[in-house]
Amino acid sequence: YTTSAGNPFQVGDAAEEPMSFDAMGQWAMQVTGGFGRFSDVECKEMKGRLLEMDDFAEGRVRLGKYYSQALHGASLHFSESPEYLRHLGALDESTKGQSSVIIPNILYARSNCLANSGFHSVCCMDDCQVLMSEVEQAIASPSADPSALLQVVSGLSSESVAGPRELPQHLRLRLDEIAARNSGSVPLHGRLFAQWMHYAFPNECPYPSSLLTSETPMSSLEWVNHWNRTKSTAATTEEMQTLSFL
């Protein structure tokens, strides 16, 4: 479609009929589809870089190593300030002096969404939702016996985890503990199972952000405006250089 300069929803000459609602919808889908394809490529590249920096295959990247990509000009990503990462629920500070960025949490964060507005966002695909859909279809119930869940989850595969596999003993025991707290069954949509899925698929399933922050995640623009432009979402070069030695 060609649009007039005065009215972006006017087709052709001003004397012609304005774009219909259906045409506008088709136009919006085409634009969104273009954003989506571009975003998917960006997301896969970003995830690949994050996995390369994960030294222990735990779905985490040491904060200093995370910043190394931006410092050396290898990527336009990986420059969020610790404060903004904390706000997004993407920063693991459980080990003193060894803060880490949680791979799926930063990958799915609002800071990495394109076409971000109050009505629509194009974000990285949540691979954990795909895994959870398979679990839900197999279980067909809001809760399940630990043994049934183990059988289903152990057969799942993701981009970084090959199935079927034997799940580690500590995950098997943890599932029994969750069931013991819930009358013998595991709620599929509870925070504890979400946390368990993160450890079963550390690169695909996010760690529950509610355990890391009580704030509602904001996009980069929303964050800057919230602080009346007194704070930036990006770490300073000096800050990244300091943390890169930790």
Tab-separated table of C-alpha atoms in Angstrom:
chain	number	residue	atom	x	y	z
A	1	TYR	CA	0.000	0.000	0.000
A	2	THR	CA	1.064	3.596	-0.617
A	3	THR	CA	0.134	6.085	2.046
A	4	SER	CA	-0.200	9.849	1.923
A	5	ALA	CA	2.173	11.979	3.957
A	6	GLY	CA	-0.662	13.734	5.729
A	7	ASN	CA	-2.580	10.614	6.739
A	8	PRO	CA	-0.709	7.303	7.130
A	9	PHE	CA	-3.994	5.421	6.774
A	10	GLN	CA	-4.963	7.117	3.500
A	11	VAL	CA	-4.404	4.945	0.408
A	12	GLY	CA	-3.126	6.607	-2.782
A	13	ASP	CA	-4.399	10.097	-3.582
A	14	ALA	CA	-6.299	12.104	-1.013
A	15	ALA	CA	-9.388	11.918	-3.167
A	16	GLU	CA	-9.487	8.119	-2.949
A	17	GLU	CA	-11.292	6.140	-0.297
A	18	PRO	CA	-9.397	5.756	3.016
A	19	MET	CA	-7.920	2.386	3.887
A	20	SER	CA	-10.594	0.020	5.189
A	21	PHE	CA	-10.394	-1.628	8.594
A	22	ASP	CA	-9.669	-5.023	6.990
A	23	ALA	CA	-6.911	-3.519	4.849
A	24	MET	CA	-5.415	-1.854	7.898
A	25	GLY	CA	-5.439	-5.212	9.661
A	26	GLN	CA	-3.675	-6.913	6.762
A	27	TRP	CA	-1.121	-4.101	6.598
A	28	ALA	CA	-0.464	-4.378	10.346
A	29	MET	CA	-0.011	-8.163	10.073
A	30	GLN	CA	2.517	-7.737	7.268
A	31	VAL	CA	4.499	-5.186	9.240
A	32	THR	CA	4.357	-7.291	12.417
A	33	GLY	CA	5.374	-10.409	10.485
A	34	GLY	CA	8.442	-8.585	9.217
A	35	PHE	CA	9.353	-7.513	12.727
A	36	GLY	CA	8.752	-11.055	13.972
A	37	ARG	CA	11.087	-12.673	11.437
A	38	PHE	CA	13.795	-10.115	12.197
A	39	SER	CA	13.290	-10.572	15.943
A	40	ASP	CA	13.555	-14.369	15.680
A	41	VAL	CA	16.938	-14.109	13.965
A	42	GLU	CA	18.136	-11.609	16.575
A	43	CYS	CA	16.895	-13.773	19.444
A	44	LYS	CA	18.605	-16.920	18.181
A	45	GLU	CA	21.868	-15.047	17.710
A	46	MET	CA	21.594	-13.533	21.169
A	47	LYS	CA	20.823	-16.894	22.773
A	48	GLY	CA	23.774	-18.480	20.997
A	49	ARG	CA	26.138	-15.852	22.356
A	50	LEU	CA	24.748	-16.256	25.870
A	51	LEU	CA	25.181	-20.037	25.750
A	52	GLU	CA	28.783	-19.610	24.631
A	53	MET	CA	29.432	-17.520	27.750
A	54	ASP	CA	27.779	-20.011	30.129
A	55	ASP	CA	30.821	-21.764	31.584
A	56	PHE	CA	28.912	-24.291	33.698
A	57	ALA	CA	25.806	-24.985	31.558
A	58	GLU	CA	23.554	-23.648	34.307
A	59	GLY	CA	21.634	-21.056	32.324
A	60	ARG	CA	23.696	-18.233	33.816
A	61	VAL	CA	26.450	-15.911	32.644
A	62	ARG	CA	28.772	-14.183	35.072
A	63	LEU	CA	28.022	-10.458	34.975
A	64	GLY	CA	31.610	-9.538	34.115
A	65	LYS	CA	31.645	-11.948	31.193
A	66	TYR	CA	28.230	-10.678	30.089
A	67	TYR	CA	29.633	-7.166	29.732
A	68	SER	CA	32.715	-8.331	27.836
A	69	GLN	CA	30.700	-8.593	24.599
A	70	ALA	CA	29.667	-4.935	24.757
A	71	LEU	CA	33.083	-3.734	25.908
A	72	HIS	CA	34.832	-5.399	22.974
A	73	GLY	CA	32.231	-4.275	20.448
A	74	ALA	CA	31.155	-7.849	19.702
A	75	SER	CA	27.463	-7.139	20.311
A	76	LEU	CA	24.999	-4.291	20.646
A	77	HIS	CA	23.310	-6.225	23.456
A	78	PHE	CA	24.586	-7.183	26.916
A	79	SER	CA	24.978	-3.667	28.314
A	80	GLU	CA	22.085	-3.297	30.783
A	81	SER	CA	23.050	-1.797	34.122
A	82	PRO	CA	22.945	-4.043	37.212
A	83	GLU	CA	20.068	-1.929	38.541
A	84	TYR	CA	18.011	-2.424	35.393
A	85	LEU	CA	18.842	-6.154	35.246
A	86	ARG	CA	17.695	-6.406	38.860
A	87	HIS	CA	14.478	-4.575	37.996
A	88	LEU	CA	13.838	-6.996	35.096
A	89	GLY	CA	14.286	-10.000	37.395
A	90	ALA	CA	17.240	-11.196	35.327
A	91	LEU	CA	20.059	-10.836	37.868
A	92	ASP	CA	21.019	-13.693	40.187
A	93	GLU	CA	22.765	-12.260	43.258
A	94	SER	CA	22.460	-15.353	45.451
A	95	THR	CA	26.248	-15.788	45.541
A	96	LYS	CA	27.954	-12.779	47.088
A	97	GLY	CA	30.390	-11.092	44.724
A	98	GLN	CA	29.414	-13.371	41.828
A	99	SER	CA	26.317	-11.870	40.251
A	100	SER	CA	25.058	-13.664	37.150
A	101	VAL	CA	22.618	-12.887	34.369
A	102	ILE	CA	19.934	-15.573	33.983
A	103	ILE	CA	19.819	-16.492	30.298
A	104	PRO	CA	16.075	-17.068	29.694
A	105	ASN	CA	15.109	-14.170	31.970
A	106	ILE	CA	17.129	-11.630	29.990
A	107	LEU	CA	16.250	-13.254	26.657
A	108	TYR	CA	12.501	-12.861	27.281
A	109	ALA	CA	12.827	-9.488	29.029
A	110	ARG	CA	10.907	-6.454	27.783
A	111	SER	CA	14.212	-4.737	27.073
A	112	ASN	CA	14.657	-7.103	24.110
A	113	CYS	CA	11.227	-6.540	22.558
A	114	LEU	CA	10.821	-4.818	19.200
A	115	ALA	CA	7.854	-2.614	18.265
A	116	ASN	CA	7.192	-2.182	21.964
A	117	SER	CA	4.064	-0.144	22.638
A	118	GLY	CA	1.109	-0.110	24.948
A	119	PHE	CA	-0.821	-2.272	22.469
A	120	HIS	CA	1.684	-4.655	20.906
A	121	SER	CA	5.203	-6.002	21.353
A	122	VAL	CA	7.347	-8.366	19.304
A	123	CYS	CA	9.474	-10.283	21.775
A	124	CYS	CA	11.661	-13.369	21.768
A	125	MET	CA	9.671	-16.582	21.595
A	126	ASP	CA	9.254	-18.165	25.023
A	127	ASP	CA	10.475	-21.717	24.437
A	128	CYS	CA	9.315	-22.702	27.899
A	129	GLN	CA	5.717	-22.155	26.837
A	130	VAL	CA	6.244	-24.763	24.127
A	131	LEU	CA	7.591	-27.223	26.696
A	132	MET	CA	4.756	-26.461	29.108
A	133	SER	CA	2.197	-27.015	26.340
A	134	GLU	CA	3.594	-30.502	25.819
A	135	VAL	CA	3.398	-31.174	29.554
A	136	GLU	CA	-0.188	-29.919	29.723
A	137	GLN	CA	-1.266	-32.032	26.755
A	138	ALA	CA	0.313	-35.155	28.227
A	139	ILE	CA	-1.010	-34.645	31.760
A	140	ALA	CA	-4.421	-33.153	30.858
A	141	SER	CA	-4.914	-32.011	34.447
A	142	PRO	CA	-3.971	-28.927	36.512
A	143	SER	CA	-1.822	-31.104	38.778
A	144	ALA	CA	-0.047	-34.439	38.542
A	145	ASP	CA	1.722	-37.176	40.436
A	146	PRO	CA	5.510	-36.655	40.556
A	147	SER	CA	6.207	-39.954	38.787
A	148	ALA	CA	3.896	-39.023	35.903
A	149	LEU	CA	5.572	-35.631	35.549
A	150	LEU	CA	9.036	-37.175	35.603
A	151	GLN	CA	8.066	-39.536	32.814
A	152	VAL	CA	6.739	-36.695	30.651
A	153	VAL	CA	9.486	-34.138	31.318
A	154	SER	CA	12.305	-36.649	30.904
A	155	GLY	CA	11.087	-37.263	27.354
A	156	LEU	CA	11.050	-33.610	26.322
A	157	SER	CA	13.689	-31.987	24.131
A	158	SER	CA	14.658	-28.362	23.599
A	159	GLU	CA	17.278	-26.477	21.593
A	160	SER	CA	19.857	-27.133	24.299
A	161	VAL	CA	18.589	-30.317	25.986
A	162	ALA	CA	18.254	-33.660	24.226
A	163	GLY	CA	15.578	-36.092	25.344
A	164	PRO	CA	14.772	-38.631	26.472
A	165	ARG	CA	17.150	-38.428	29.416
A	166	GLU	CA	17.548	-39.422	33.043
A	167	LEU	CA	16.810	-36.419	35.220
A	168	PRO	CA	19.278	-35.746	38.055
A	169	GLN	CA	18.455	-37.169	41.466
A	170	HIS	CA	18.153	-33.744	43.081
A	171	LEU	CA	15.415	-32.776	40.619
A	172	ARG	CA	13.545	-36.000	41.283
A	173	LEU	CA	13.690	-35.407	45.024
A	174	ARG	CA	12.661	-31.766	44.629
A	175	LEU	CA	9.551	-32.806	42.721
A	176	ASP	CA	8.611	-35.158	45.569
A	177	GLU	CA	9.051	-32.266	48.022
A	178	ILE	CA	6.729	-30.053	45.983
A	179	ALA	CA	4.127	-32.809	45.912
A	180	ALA	CA	4.431	-33.329	49.683
A	181	ARG	CA	3.525	-29.665	50.178
A	182	ASN	CA	0.472	-29.995	47.923
A	183	SER	CA	-1.356	-33.108	49.139
A	184	GLY	CA	0.681	-35.499	47.027
A	185	SER	CA	0.421	-33.815	43.613
A	186	VAL	CA	2.349	-31.087	41.813
A	187	PRO	CA	0.403	-28.017	40.576
A	188	LEU	CA	1.522	-27.376	36.999
A	189	HIS	CA	1.023	-23.630	37.139
A	190	GLY	CA	2.519	-22.908	40.536
A	191	ARG	CA	5.697	-20.977	41.234
A	192	LEU	CA	7.497	-24.041	42.615
A	193	PHE	CA	7.007	-26.089	39.444
A	194	ALA	CA	8.065	-23.099	37.336
A	195	GLN	CA	11.250	-22.937	39.394
A	196	TRP	CA	11.728	-26.694	38.952
A	197	MET	CA	11.295	-26.389	35.182
A	198	HIS	CA	13.998	-23.726	35.130
A	199	TYR	CA	16.489	-26.162	36.606
A	200	ALA	CA	15.306	-28.910	34.249
A	201	PHE	CA	15.645	-26.566	31.227
A	202	PRO	CA	17.917	-23.739	32.423
A	203	ASN	CA	18.294	-22.150	28.988
A	204	GLU	CA	14.623	-22.208	28.021
A	205	CYS	CA	12.549	-21.797	31.176
A	206	PRO	CA	12.944	-18.557	33.152
A	207	TYR	CA	13.561	-18.491	36.871
A	208	PRO	CA	10.370	-17.064	38.477
A	209	SER	CA	10.956	-13.312	38.479
A	210	SER	CA	8.685	-12.932	41.512
A	211	LEU	CA	11.465	-14.545	43.560
A	212	LEU	CA	13.926	-11.890	42.390
A	213	THR	CA	11.921	-8.670	42.197
A	214	SER	CA	8.586	-7.240	43.288
A	215	GLU	CA	8.583	-4.626	40.524
A	216	THR	CA	6.562	-4.742	37.321
A	217	PRO	CA	9.099	-4.976	34.463
A	218	MET	CA	9.359	-1.870	32.298
A	219	SER	CA	10.767	-1.441	28.824
A	220	SER	CA	13.885	0.670	28.396
A	221	LEU	CA	11.849	3.726	27.405
A	222	GLU	CA	9.390	3.257	30.259
A	223	TRP	CA	12.273	2.943	32.717
A	224	VAL	CA	13.978	6.119	31.503
A	225	ASN	CA	10.713	8.060	31.612
A	226	HIS	CA	9.841	6.663	35.041
A	227	TRP	CA	13.055	8.144	36.422
A	228	ASN	CA	12.543	11.406	34.514
A	229	ARG	CA	15.643	10.615	32.436
A	230	THR	CA	17.898	10.732	35.512
A	231	LYS	CA	18.816	7.060	35.058
A	232	SER	CA	19.865	5.008	32.067
A	233	THR	CA	19.150	1.343	31.398
A	234	ALA	CA	22.727	0.913	30.155
A	235	ALA	CA	25.768	0.470	32.344
A	236	THR	CA	28.564	2.986	31.922
A	237	THR	CA	31.827	1.870	30.341
A	238	GLU	CA	33.561	2.368	33.688
A	239	GLU	CA	30.959	0.240	35.448
A	240	MET	CA	31.285	-2.575	32.897
A	241	GLN	CA	35.085	-2.442	33.063
A	242	THR	CA	35.025	-2.696	36.854
A	243	LEU	CA	32.617	-5.622	36.884
A	244	SER	CA	34.469	-7.415	34.072
A	245	PHE	CA	37.286	-8.200	36.511
A	246	LEU	CA	34.995	-9.896	39.029
